[in-house]
Amino acid sequence: MDARRIADNVDWVGAIDWDRQLFDALVPLPDGTSYNAYLVRGKEKVALIDAVDPAHEQTLMARLASAGVTEIDLVVSQHSEQDHSGSIPAVLAEYPEARLLASDKGKRMLLEHLPIAEQQVQTVKDGQIVDLGGLTLQFLYTPWVHWPETMLTWLPERRTLFTCDLFGSHLATGDTFAREEAEVLVAAKRYFAEIMMPFRSQIERYLDRVNELDPAIIAPSHGPVFDRPSLILDAYQDWVSSPPQNMVLIPYVSMHGSTRIMVEHFLEACWSRGMRAQQINLAQVDTGKLAMLMVDAATIVLATPTVLGGPHPQVAYAAFLANLLKPKARHFSVIGSFGWGGKAVEQLSAMIPNLKVELLPQVLCKGLPNAADFAALDALAESIAAKHAAL
Ligand code: FEO
């Protein structure tokens, strides 16, 4: 339970959660996660930046003890969600002299979510600097990465930026720094898709601010630390700013095979027209994979059978999720099969008001698809290819 050095006078004192499988009772964690807390020791003051999930508070305490920490002057809460703040009451009980620092909104949210006395919390303003003695912490308000109260913390003397959820990844690993870069980027993309994608426009602005700081180390509160920040900064720039790719995403469910036949034909029709096309069977995959595929796709085509007059519930969930996550897709359609009628297209189209997409003609067939249905799928692929040519 040792602390791990990430820079002079700066240690990681977090917890690795190898076994967690679900976050927020919503987000699948195929690779576990970590809760990163950091200790910054100035000549006069010691600061703890964020804490850990309460299920792991003993790990945090053990790392602080092994680092020889007998006093903490400041606990910085960058984000009030409980995976980072939930063990702060235990920290304050162990180190009662500590003052808890948070943004304006952060203070309110900490008091609402945790058993913390108001007099223990002090607000810091955007841009405010706190002197630790030879080291300083500057707080940068960055609302909506992930909650409205979130802030980053800049340690200029070490060119280290603590970013809480931003630039994080749900990845349990023994590596303090990102070393398996391909693995880290996949985990970071999944995390971006699930948590950060709805806030793309805010993140785009924050990236400019982060690039101006020119950090040498980016230390998020989940997953590995980046001692080569361009790895994650370049990836984020692409995910938030680049136009969508020449890719058609086809989330689908098939109950008796008809929709599946349509999906297979449609995939071939897309590929033969020079587009990347990817199906994802919603009956089998986790929603994180679906979210990750939404990051780049220029077109989303939902493929559904008809259940009690509407779309299959798993497909409705995919539409609901897309509406929440607001990917940068520009075109949307529905294909599928029905037995005797229904309103799958109308219901799915009504579920995506947040998406800035052009609705393309649907292709629905009765029972098994016939030659006319295949021709309609070809025509849909043709029209998507023409639109993708303008990306
Ligand atoms: Fe890792 Fe939004 O908490």
mmCIF file of C-alpha atoms and ligand atoms in Angstrom:
data_model
loop_
_atom_site.group_PDB
_atom_site.id
_atom_site.type_symbol
_atom_site.label_atom_id
_atom_site.label_comp_id
_atom_site.label_asym_id
_atom_site.label_seq_id
_atom_site.Cartn_x
_atom_site.Cartn_y
_atom_site.Cartn_z
ATOM 1 C CA MET A 1 0.000 0.000 0.000
ATOM 2 C CA ASP A 2 2.798 2.402 -0.889
ATOM 3 C CA ALA A 3 2.378 5.832 -2.379
ATOM 4 C CA ARG A 4 3.726 6.136 -5.916
ATOM 5 C CA ARG A 5 5.767 9.099 -7.024
ATOM 6 C CA ILE A 6 4.557 10.874 -10.160
ATOM 7 C CA ALA A 7 6.708 14.024 -9.745
ATOM 8 C CA ASP A 8 8.917 15.526 -7.036
ATOM 9 C CA ASN A 9 6.739 16.013 -3.936
ATOM 10 C CA VAL A 10 3.719 14.606 -5.768
ATOM 11 C CA ASP A 11 2.475 11.076 -5.051
ATOM 12 C CA TRP A 12 -0.383 8.900 -6.226
ATOM 13 C CA VAL A 13 -2.277 7.528 -3.211
ATOM 14 C CA GLY A 14 -5.313 6.039 -4.948
ATOM 15 C CA ALA A 15 -6.999 2.651 -5.142
ATOM 16 C CA ILE A 16 -7.268 0.147 -7.972
ATOM 17 C CA ASP A 17 -10.642 -1.557 -8.285
ATOM 18 C CA TRP A 18 -9.877 -4.680 -10.306
ATOM 19 C CA ASP A 19 -13.242 -6.353 -9.770
ATOM 20 C CA ARG A 20 -15.848 -3.650 -10.252
ATOM 21 C CA GLN A 21 -18.105 -4.553 -13.160
ATOM 22 C CA LEU A 22 -20.655 -1.737 -13.254
ATOM 23 C CA PHE A 23 -20.443 1.977 -12.580
ATOM 24 C CA ASP A 24 -23.425 4.144 -11.631
ATOM 25 C CA ALA A 25 -25.475 0.946 -12.048
ATOM 26 C CA LEU A 26 -25.226 1.805 -15.750
ATOM 27 C CA VAL A 27 -21.736 1.750 -17.249
ATOM 28 C CA PRO A 28 -20.122 -1.668 -17.814
ATOM 29 C CA LEU A 29 -16.521 -1.907 -16.625
ATOM 30 C CA PRO A 30 -14.890 -4.744 -18.587
ATOM 31 C CA ASP A 31 -11.452 -3.720 -17.274
ATOM 32 C CA GLY A 32 -12.284 -2.527 -13.752
ATOM 33 C CA THR A 33 -11.297 1.012 -12.789
ATOM 34 C CA SER A 34 -9.203 3.046 -10.394
ATOM 35 C CA TYR A 35 -9.854 6.030 -8.142
ATOM 36 C CA ASN A 36 -6.815 8.254 -8.206
ATOM 37 C CA ALA A 37 -6.007 10.559 -5.316
ATOM 38 C CA TYR A 38 -2.852 12.642 -5.219
ATOM 39 C CA LEU A 39 -0.745 14.029 -2.423
ATOM 40 C CA VAL A 40 1.119 17.293 -3.009
ATOM 41 C CA ARG A 41 3.635 18.218 -0.330
ATOM 42 C CA GLY A 42 4.843 21.819 -0.188
ATOM 43 C CA LYS A 43 7.306 23.154 2.369
ATOM 44 C CA GLU A 44 4.479 24.515 4.502
ATOM 45 C CA LYS A 45 1.324 22.695 3.556
ATOM 46 C CA VAL A 46 0.217 19.268 2.424
ATOM 47 C CA ALA A 47 -2.726 18.910 0.045
ATOM 48 C CA LEU A 48 -4.718 15.844 -0.910
ATOM 49 C CA ILE A 49 -6.376 16.150 -4.307
ATOM 50 C CA ASP A 50 -9.568 14.112 -4.417
ATOM 51 C CA ALA A 51 -10.182 10.930 -2.467
ATOM 52 C CA VAL A 52 -11.441 7.487 -3.489
ATOM 53 C CA ASP A 53 -14.654 5.520 -3.640
ATOM 54 C CA PRO A 54 -15.794 4.844 -0.071
ATOM 55 C CA ALA A 55 -15.475 1.090 -0.602
ATOM 56 C CA HIS A 56 -11.715 1.690 -0.869
ATOM 57 C CA GLU A 57 -11.149 4.264 1.832
ATOM 58 C CA GLN A 58 -8.947 1.897 3.845
ATOM 59 C CA THR A 59 -6.590 1.675 0.882
ATOM 60 C CA LEU A 60 -6.336 5.452 0.731
ATOM 61 C CA MET A 61 -5.668 5.612 4.470
ATOM 62 C CA ALA A 62 -3.017 2.917 4.223
ATOM 63 C CA ARG A 63 -1.209 4.725 1.404
ATOM 64 C CA LEU A 64 -1.299 8.006 3.317
ATOM 65 C CA ALA A 65 0.088 6.253 6.387
ATOM 66 C CA SER A 66 2.832 4.539 4.421
ATOM 67 C CA ALA A 67 3.753 7.918 2.918
ATOM 68 C CA GLY A 68 4.302 9.164 6.476
ATOM 69 C CA VAL A 69 1.457 11.666 6.323
ATOM 70 C CA THR A 70 0.573 12.804 9.822
ATOM 71 C CA GLU A 71 -1.169 16.040 8.850
ATOM 72 C CA ILE A 72 -3.143 17.193 5.827
ATOM 73 C CA ASP A 73 -3.795 20.908 5.517
ATOM 74 C CA LEU A 74 -6.005 20.941 2.441
ATOM 75 C CA VAL A 75 -8.284 18.420 0.807
ATOM 76 C CA VAL A 76 -9.213 19.517 -2.708
ATOM 77 C CA SER A 77 -12.500 18.145 -4.014
ATOM 78 C CA GLN A 78 -12.434 18.671 -7.765
ATOM 79 C CA HIS A 79 -15.706 16.812 -8.314
ATOM 80 C CA SER A 80 -18.420 15.814 -5.855
ATOM 81 C CA GLU A 81 -19.391 12.470 -7.338
ATOM 82 C CA GLN A 82 -18.980 9.876 -4.662
ATOM 83 C CA ASP A 83 -16.320 7.794 -6.399
ATOM 84 C CA HIS A 84 -13.978 10.713 -5.619
ATOM 85 C CA SER A 85 -15.614 12.389 -2.663
ATOM 86 C CA GLY A 86 -17.244 9.508 -0.814
ATOM 87 C CA SER A 87 -14.277 8.893 1.469
ATOM 88 C CA ILE A 88 -13.652 12.580 2.227
ATOM 89 C CA PRO A 89 -15.628 12.371 5.513
ATOM 90 C CA ALA A 90 -13.275 9.585 6.625
ATOM 91 C CA VAL A 91 -10.245 11.669 5.597
ATOM 92 C CA LEU A 92 -11.559 14.652 7.543
ATOM 93 C CA ALA A 93 -12.154 12.433 10.557
ATOM 94 C CA GLU A 94 -8.585 11.101 10.378
ATOM 95 C CA TYR A 95 -7.059 14.519 9.652
ATOM 96 C CA PRO A 96 -9.402 16.939 11.481
ATOM 97 C CA GLU A 97 -7.141 19.949 10.914
ATOM 98 C CA ALA A 98 -7.715 19.737 7.140
ATOM 99 C CA ARG A 99 -9.799 22.332 5.296
ATOM 100 C CA LEU A 100 -11.853 21.068 2.392
ATOM 101 C CA LEU A 101 -11.632 23.185 -0.778
ATOM 102 C CA ALA A 102 -14.195 23.092 -3.573
ATOM 103 C CA SER A 103 -15.768 25.318 -6.214
ATOM 104 C CA ASP A 104 -18.892 27.307 -5.327
ATOM 105 C CA LYS A 105 -21.199 24.649 -6.691
ATOM 106 C CA GLY A 106 -18.887 21.943 -5.389
ATOM 107 C CA LYS A 107 -19.346 23.113 -1.824
ATOM 108 C CA ARG A 108 -23.125 22.985 -2.153
ATOM 109 C CA MET A 109 -23.033 19.538 -3.713
ATOM 110 C CA LEU A 110 -20.635 18.136 -1.128
ATOM 111 C CA LEU A 111 -22.943 19.330 1.644
ATOM 112 C CA GLU A 112 -25.939 17.828 -0.146
ATOM 113 C CA HIS A 113 -24.335 14.458 -0.797
ATOM 114 C CA LEU A 114 -22.097 13.789 2.186
ATOM 115 C CA PRO A 115 -22.109 14.095 5.969
ATOM 116 C CA ILE A 116 -19.791 17.107 6.017
ATOM 117 C CA ALA A 117 -20.226 20.207 8.194
ATOM 118 C CA GLU A 118 -20.458 23.503 6.330
ATOM 119 C CA GLN A 119 -17.647 25.073 8.349
ATOM 120 C CA GLN A 120 -15.268 22.397 7.085
ATOM 121 C CA VAL A 121 -15.641 23.512 3.462
ATOM 122 C CA GLN A 122 -14.105 26.597 1.903
ATOM 123 C CA THR A 123 -14.826 27.710 -1.640
ATOM 124 C CA VAL A 124 -12.128 28.627 -4.126
ATOM 125 C CA LYS A 125 -12.738 30.817 -7.134
ATOM 126 C CA ASP A 126 -11.875 30.146 -10.744
ATOM 127 C CA GLY A 127 -8.190 30.985 -11.151
ATOM 128 C CA GLN A 128 -7.509 31.209 -7.411
ATOM 129 C CA ILE A 129 -4.027 30.199 -6.293
ATOM 130 C CA VAL A 130 -3.154 28.527 -3.011
ATOM 131 C CA ASP A 131 0.453 28.549 -1.812
ATOM 132 C CA LEU A 132 1.750 25.336 -0.250
ATOM 133 C CA GLY A 133 5.286 26.676 0.208
ATOM 134 C CA GLY A 134 7.407 26.313 -2.906
ATOM 135 C CA LEU A 135 4.480 24.709 -4.683
ATOM 136 C CA THR A 136 1.198 26.314 -5.682
ATOM 137 C CA LEU A 137 -2.182 24.997 -6.706
ATOM 138 C CA GLN A 138 -4.352 26.941 -9.121
ATOM 139 C CA PHE A 139 -7.999 25.987 -9.527
ATOM 140 C CA LEU A 140 -9.616 26.129 -12.947
ATOM 141 C CA TYR A 141 -13.384 25.893 -13.160
ATOM 142 C CA THR A 142 -14.426 23.447 -15.877
ATOM 143 C CA PRO A 143 -18.147 22.873 -15.455
ATOM 144 C CA TRP A 144 -19.667 19.749 -16.990
ATOM 145 C CA VAL A 145 -16.673 17.460 -17.024
ATOM 146 C CA HIS A 146 -18.515 15.680 -15.529
ATOM 147 C CA TRP A 147 -20.884 17.593 -13.235
ATOM 148 C CA PRO A 148 -21.561 21.337 -13.118
ATOM 149 C CA GLU A 149 -19.207 21.894 -10.193
ATOM 150 C CA THR A 150 -16.095 20.256 -11.621
ATOM 151 C CA MET A 151 -12.736 22.001 -11.553
ATOM 152 C CA LEU A 152 -9.174 21.106 -12.510
ATOM 153 C CA THR A 153 -6.080 21.814 -10.435
ATOM 154 C CA TRP A 154 -2.835 23.107 -11.947
ATOM 155 C CA LEU A 155 0.512 22.658 -10.213
ATOM 156 C CA PRO A 156 2.737 24.954 -12.302
ATOM 157 C CA GLU A 157 6.023 24.135 -10.536
ATOM 158 C CA ARG A 158 5.668 20.537 -11.736
ATOM 159 C CA ARG A 159 3.650 21.367 -14.868
ATOM 160 C CA THR A 160 1.144 18.839 -13.605
ATOM 161 C CA LEU A 161 -2.565 19.135 -14.293
ATOM 162 C CA PHE A 162 -5.018 17.173 -12.146
ATOM 163 C CA THR A 163 -8.140 16.659 -14.230
ATOM 164 C CA CYS A 164 -10.477 14.399 -12.238
ATOM 165 C CA ASP A 165 -12.861 12.646 -14.679
ATOM 166 C CA LEU A 166 -11.588 14.531 -17.725
ATOM 167 C CA PHE A 167 -9.039 12.428 -19.659
ATOM 168 C CA GLY A 168 -9.825 9.468 -17.391
ATOM 169 C CA SER A 169 -10.345 5.833 -18.233
ATOM 170 C CA HIS A 170 -12.001 2.950 -16.464
ATOM 171 C CA LEU A 171 -8.920 0.763 -16.484
ATOM 172 C CA ALA A 172 -7.474 -1.188 -13.595
ATOM 173 C CA THR A 173 -3.752 -1.538 -14.174
ATOM 174 C CA GLY A 174 -0.598 -1.780 -12.144
ATOM 175 C CA ASP A 175 1.001 0.843 -14.384
ATOM 176 C CA THR A 176 1.015 4.265 -12.785
ATOM 177 C CA PHE A 177 1.713 5.895 -16.154
ATOM 178 C CA ALA A 178 0.113 5.043 -19.482
ATOM 179 C CA ARG A 179 2.475 2.480 -20.982
ATOM 180 C CA GLU A 180 0.257 0.112 -22.966
ATOM 181 C CA GLU A 181 -0.852 3.005 -25.130
ATOM 182 C CA ALA A 182 -3.245 1.142 -27.410
ATOM 183 C CA GLU A 183 -5.031 -0.411 -24.427
ATOM 184 C CA VAL A 184 -5.197 2.916 -22.615
ATOM 185 C CA LEU A 185 -6.607 4.729 -25.636
ATOM 186 C CA VAL A 186 -9.354 2.136 -26.092
ATOM 187 C CA ALA A 187 -10.309 2.470 -22.423
ATOM 188 C CA ALA A 188 -10.116 6.271 -22.633
ATOM 189 C CA LYS A 189 -12.304 6.307 -25.750
ATOM 190 C CA ARG A 190 -14.882 4.111 -24.069
ATOM 191 C CA TYR A 191 -14.806 6.448 -21.066
ATOM 192 C CA PHE A 192 -15.108 9.516 -23.299
ATOM 193 C CA ALA A 193 -18.086 7.962 -25.085
ATOM 194 C CA GLU A 194 -19.911 7.022 -21.905
ATOM 195 C CA ILE A 195 -19.170 10.049 -19.755
ATOM 196 C CA MET A 196 -17.790 12.990 -21.725
ATOM 197 C CA MET A 197 -19.355 12.844 -25.200
ATOM 198 C CA PRO A 198 -22.464 14.863 -24.224
ATOM 199 C CA PHE A 199 -20.140 17.704 -23.196
ATOM 200 C CA ARG A 200 -18.099 17.871 -26.396
ATOM 201 C CA SER A 201 -18.572 21.587 -26.959
ATOM 202 C CA GLN A 202 -17.414 22.494 -23.436
ATOM 203 C CA ILE A 203 -14.453 20.132 -23.687
ATOM 204 C CA GLU A 204 -13.378 21.708 -26.958
ATOM 205 C CA ARG A 205 -13.001 25.036 -25.159
ATOM 206 C CA TYR A 206 -11.189 23.451 -22.215
ATOM 207 C CA LEU A 207 -8.713 21.771 -24.564
ATOM 208 C CA ASP A 208 -7.516 25.189 -25.690
ATOM 209 C CA ARG A 209 -6.984 26.164 -22.062
ATOM 210 C CA VAL A 210 -5.147 22.916 -21.287
ATOM 211 C CA ASN A 211 -2.916 23.263 -24.352
ATOM 212 C CA GLU A 212 -1.980 26.794 -23.300
ATOM 213 C CA LEU A 213 -0.794 25.417 -19.960
ATOM 214 C CA ASP A 214 1.425 22.923 -21.807
ATOM 215 C CA PRO A 215 1.387 20.323 -19.023
ATOM 216 C CA ALA A 216 4.145 17.753 -18.682
ATOM 217 C CA ILE A 217 1.867 15.433 -16.708
ATOM 218 C CA ILE A 218 -1.894 14.954 -16.873
ATOM 219 C CA ALA A 219 -3.190 13.185 -13.797
ATOM 220 C CA PRO A 220 -6.834 12.132 -14.084
ATOM 221 C CA SER A 221 -8.813 10.498 -11.287
ATOM 222 C CA HIS A 222 -9.477 7.257 -13.182
ATOM 223 C CA GLY A 223 -6.944 5.140 -15.048
ATOM 224 C CA PRO A 224 -3.282 5.790 -15.753
ATOM 225 C CA VAL A 225 -1.428 9.083 -15.519
ATOM 226 C CA PHE A 226 -0.105 10.596 -18.749
ATOM 227 C CA ASP A 227 3.538 11.661 -18.771
ATOM 228 C CA ARG A 228 3.179 12.163 -22.518
ATOM 229 C CA PRO A 229 0.049 14.344 -22.520
ATOM 230 C CA SER A 230 -0.120 14.571 -26.303
ATOM 231 C CA LEU A 231 -1.312 10.950 -26.290
ATOM 232 C CA ILE A 232 -4.601 11.822 -24.624
ATOM 233 C CA LEU A 233 -4.848 15.448 -25.782
ATOM 234 C CA ASP A 234 -4.571 14.489 -29.451
ATOM 235 C CA ALA A 235 -7.140 11.743 -28.994
ATOM 236 C CA TYR A 236 -9.578 14.146 -27.309
ATOM 237 C CA GLN A 237 -9.028 16.741 -30.011
ATOM 238 C CA ASP A 238 -10.052 14.138 -32.568
ATOM 239 C CA TRP A 239 -13.042 12.879 -30.596
ATOM 240 C CA VAL A 240 -14.481 16.316 -29.887
ATOM 241 C CA SER A 241 -13.491 18.323 -32.968
ATOM 242 C CA SER A 242 -12.973 16.152 -36.027
ATOM 243 C CA PRO A 243 -15.884 15.646 -38.407
ATOM 244 C CA PRO A 244 -17.581 12.255 -38.143
ATOM 245 C CA GLN A 245 -16.007 9.466 -40.141
ATOM 246 C CA ASN A 246 -17.232 7.731 -43.269
ATOM 247 C CA MET A 247 -18.842 5.072 -41.124
ATOM 248 C CA VAL A 248 -22.335 3.633 -40.770
ATOM 249 C CA LEU A 249 -23.215 2.181 -37.383
ATOM 250 C CA ILE A 250 -26.016 -0.386 -37.392
ATOM 251 C CA PRO A 251 -27.215 -1.328 -33.892
ATOM 252 C CA TYR A 252 -29.721 -4.115 -34.337
ATOM 253 C CA VAL A 253 -31.875 -6.808 -32.809
ATOM 254 C CA SER A 254 -33.373 -9.675 -34.770
ATOM 255 C CA MET A 255 -35.992 -11.958 -33.259
ATOM 256 C CA HIS A 256 -36.645 -14.428 -36.074
ATOM 257 C CA GLY A 257 -33.957 -13.595 -38.619
ATOM 258 C CA SER A 258 -35.633 -11.138 -41.011
ATOM 259 C CA THR A 259 -33.957 -8.049 -39.584
ATOM 260 C CA ARG A 260 -30.664 -9.905 -39.448
ATOM 261 C CA ILE A 261 -30.944 -10.671 -43.200
ATOM 262 C CA MET A 262 -31.566 -6.993 -43.861
ATOM 263 C CA VAL A 263 -28.569 -5.975 -41.750
ATOM 264 C CA GLU A 264 -26.286 -8.397 -43.597
ATOM 265 C CA HIS A 265 -27.452 -7.116 -46.968
ATOM 266 C CA PHE A 266 -27.143 -3.507 -45.867
ATOM 267 C CA LEU A 267 -23.603 -4.023 -44.546
ATOM 268 C CA GLU A 268 -22.529 -5.384 -47.930
ATOM 269 C CA ALA A 269 -24.288 -2.498 -49.684
ATOM 270 C CA CYS A 270 -22.369 0.006 -47.539
ATOM 271 C CA TRP A 271 -19.007 -1.715 -47.926
ATOM 272 C CA SER A 272 -19.363 -1.978 -51.693
ATOM 273 C CA ARG A 273 -19.912 1.786 -51.800
ATOM 274 C CA GLY A 274 -16.678 2.543 -49.982
ATOM 275 C CA MET A 275 -18.079 3.125 -46.506
ATOM 276 C CA ARG A 276 -17.022 1.555 -43.256
ATOM 277 C CA ALA A 277 -20.034 -0.156 -41.750
ATOM 278 C CA GLN A 278 -20.307 -1.890 -38.412
ATOM 279 C CA GLN A 279 -23.174 -3.863 -36.980
ATOM 280 C CA ILE A 280 -23.653 -4.354 -33.265
ATOM 281 C CA ASN A 281 -26.056 -6.960 -31.913
ATOM 282 C CA LEU A 282 -27.827 -5.248 -29.043
ATOM 283 C CA ALA A 283 -28.956 -8.569 -27.619
ATOM 284 C CA GLN A 284 -25.352 -9.507 -26.923
ATOM 285 C CA VAL A 285 -23.053 -6.527 -26.366
ATOM 286 C CA ASP A 286 -22.565 -4.086 -23.550
ATOM 287 C CA THR A 287 -23.686 -0.510 -23.934
ATOM 288 C CA GLY A 288 -20.135 0.817 -23.565
ATOM 289 C CA LYS A 289 -19.187 -0.777 -26.881
ATOM 290 C CA LEU A 290 -22.243 0.809 -28.485
ATOM 291 C CA ALA A 291 -21.333 4.204 -27.036
ATOM 292 C CA MET A 292 -17.741 3.888 -28.242
ATOM 293 C CA LEU A 293 -18.854 3.126 -31.787
ATOM 294 C CA MET A 294 -21.043 6.218 -31.728
ATOM 295 C CA VAL A 295 -18.002 8.485 -31.290
ATOM 296 C CA ASP A 296 -17.001 8.379 -34.952
ATOM 297 C CA ALA A 297 -20.001 7.251 -37.007
ATOM 298 C CA ALA A 298 -21.467 9.770 -39.456
ATOM 299 C CA THR A 299 -24.644 7.741 -39.836
ATOM 300 C CA ILE A 300 -26.633 5.611 -37.412
ATOM 301 C CA VAL A 301 -29.118 3.129 -38.829
ATOM 302 C CA LEU A 302 -31.193 1.352 -36.207
ATOM 303 C CA ALA A 303 -32.430 -2.068 -37.278
ATOM 304 C CA THR A 304 -35.376 -3.451 -35.404
ATOM 305 C CA PRO A 305 -38.105 -6.018 -35.508
ATOM 306 C CA THR A 306 -41.557 -4.915 -34.417
ATOM 307 C CA VAL A 307 -42.709 -5.793 -30.908
ATOM 308 C CA LEU A 308 -46.290 -5.019 -29.893
ATOM 309 C CA GLY A 309 -46.502 -2.313 -32.538
ATOM 310 C CA GLY A 310 -43.209 -0.583 -31.728
ATOM 311 C CA PRO A 311 -39.448 -1.102 -31.858
ATOM 312 C CA HIS A 312 -37.739 -3.860 -29.928
ATOM 313 C CA PRO A 313 -37.065 -2.457 -26.423
ATOM 314 C CA GLN A 314 -33.305 -3.002 -26.827
ATOM 315 C CA VAL A 315 -33.349 -0.852 -29.958
ATOM 316 C CA ALA A 316 -35.443 1.767 -28.161
ATOM 317 C CA TYR A 317 -32.780 1.770 -25.455
ATOM 318 C CA ALA A 318 -30.070 2.342 -28.069
ATOM 319 C CA ALA A 319 -32.035 5.332 -29.396
ATOM 320 C CA PHE A 320 -32.525 6.645 -25.867
ATOM 321 C CA LEU A 321 -28.808 6.254 -25.146
ATOM 322 C CA ALA A 322 -27.836 8.001 -28.381
ATOM 323 C CA ASN A 323 -30.109 10.889 -27.465
ATOM 324 C CA LEU A 324 -28.404 11.167 -24.064
ATOM 325 C CA LEU A 325 -24.849 10.884 -25.365
ATOM 326 C CA LYS A 326 -25.334 13.238 -28.342
ATOM 327 C CA PRO A 327 -22.796 11.758 -30.755
ATOM 328 C CA LYS A 328 -21.771 13.783 -33.789
ATOM 329 C CA ALA A 329 -23.675 11.601 -36.282
ATOM 330 C CA ARG A 330 -25.352 13.603 -39.058
ATOM 331 C CA HIS A 331 -27.727 11.074 -40.580
ATOM 332 C CA PHE A 332 -30.215 8.633 -39.111
ATOM 333 C CA SER A 333 -32.477 5.941 -40.445
ATOM 334 C CA VAL A 334 -34.413 2.865 -39.399
ATOM 335 C CA ILE A 335 -34.621 -0.471 -41.128
ATOM 336 C CA GLY A 336 -36.380 -3.613 -40.015
ATOM 337 C CA SER A 337 -39.190 -6.027 -40.313
ATOM 338 C CA PHE A 338 -42.783 -6.211 -39.101
ATOM 339 C CA GLY A 339 -45.473 -8.852 -39.002
ATOM 340 C CA TRP A 340 -48.662 -6.878 -39.411
ATOM 341 C CA GLY A 341 -47.885 -3.203 -38.840
ATOM 342 C CA GLY A 342 -46.641 -0.802 -36.229
ATOM 343 C CA LYS A 343 -45.025 2.518 -35.490
ATOM 344 C CA ALA A 344 -41.379 1.593 -34.878
ATOM 345 C CA VAL A 345 -40.024 4.369 -37.107
ATOM 346 C CA GLU A 346 -42.204 7.096 -35.618
ATOM 347 C CA GLN A 347 -41.410 6.014 -32.079
ATOM 348 C CA LEU A 348 -37.636 5.761 -32.637
ATOM 349 C CA SER A 349 -37.493 9.065 -34.517
ATOM 350 C CA ALA A 350 -39.311 10.775 -31.664
ATOM 351 C CA MET A 351 -36.729 9.497 -29.194
ATOM 352 C CA ILE A 352 -33.759 11.417 -30.592
ATOM 353 C CA PRO A 353 -34.609 15.144 -30.333
ATOM 354 C CA ASN A 354 -31.069 15.952 -29.095
ATOM 355 C CA LEU A 355 -29.400 14.615 -32.232
ATOM 356 C CA LYS A 356 -28.679 17.042 -35.049
ATOM 357 C CA VAL A 357 -29.358 14.461 -37.719
ATOM 358 C CA GLU A 358 -31.080 14.360 -41.063
ATOM 359 C CA LEU A 359 -33.708 11.627 -41.099
ATOM 360 C CA LEU A 360 -33.221 9.417 -44.150
ATOM 361 C CA PRO A 361 -35.933 7.199 -45.654
ATOM 362 C CA GLN A 362 -36.661 4.067 -43.654
ATOM 363 C CA VAL A 363 -36.756 0.570 -45.102
ATOM 364 C CA LEU A 364 -39.314 -1.681 -43.462
ATOM 365 C CA CYS A 365 -40.397 -5.011 -44.850
ATOM 366 C CA LYS A 366 -43.241 -7.346 -44.056
ATOM 367 C CA GLY A 367 -41.866 -10.695 -42.918
ATOM 368 C CA LEU A 368 -38.834 -11.780 -44.884
ATOM 369 C CA PRO A 369 -37.238 -9.122 -47.106
ATOM 370 C CA ASN A 370 -37.899 -9.540 -50.827
ATOM 371 C CA ALA A 371 -36.158 -8.174 -53.917
ATOM 372 C CA ALA A 372 -37.866 -4.795 -53.609
ATOM 373 C CA ASP A 373 -36.730 -4.521 -49.995
ATOM 374 C CA PHE A 374 -33.139 -5.329 -50.930
ATOM 375 C CA ALA A 375 -33.312 -2.698 -53.655
ATOM 376 C CA ALA A 376 -34.573 -0.184 -51.084
ATOM 377 C CA LEU A 377 -31.628 -1.044 -48.830
ATOM 378 C CA ASP A 378 -29.264 -0.521 -51.770
ATOM 379 C CA ALA A 379 -30.887 2.854 -52.438
ATOM 380 C CA LEU A 380 -30.477 3.834 -48.784
ATOM 381 C CA ALA A 381 -26.783 2.871 -48.884
ATOM 382 C CA GLU A 382 -26.403 4.866 -52.105
ATOM 383 C CA SER A 383 -27.914 7.987 -50.565
ATOM 384 C CA ILE A 384 -25.742 7.646 -47.430
ATOM 385 C CA ALA A 385 -22.611 7.252 -49.578
ATOM 386 C CA ALA A 386 -23.512 10.462 -51.423
ATOM 387 C CA LYS A 387 -23.925 12.309 -48.137
ATOM 388 C CA HIS A 388 -20.686 10.889 -46.731
ATOM 389 C CA ALA A 389 -18.854 12.125 -49.809
ATOM 390 C CA ALA A 390 -19.518 15.630 -48.472
ATOM 391 C CA LEU A 391 -18.072 15.005 -44.990
HETATM 392 FE FE1 FEO B 1 -15.451 9.611 -11.580
HETATM 393 FE FE2 FEO B 1 -18.032 11.744 -12.314
HETATM 394 O O1 FEO B 1 -17.004 10.617 -11.244
#
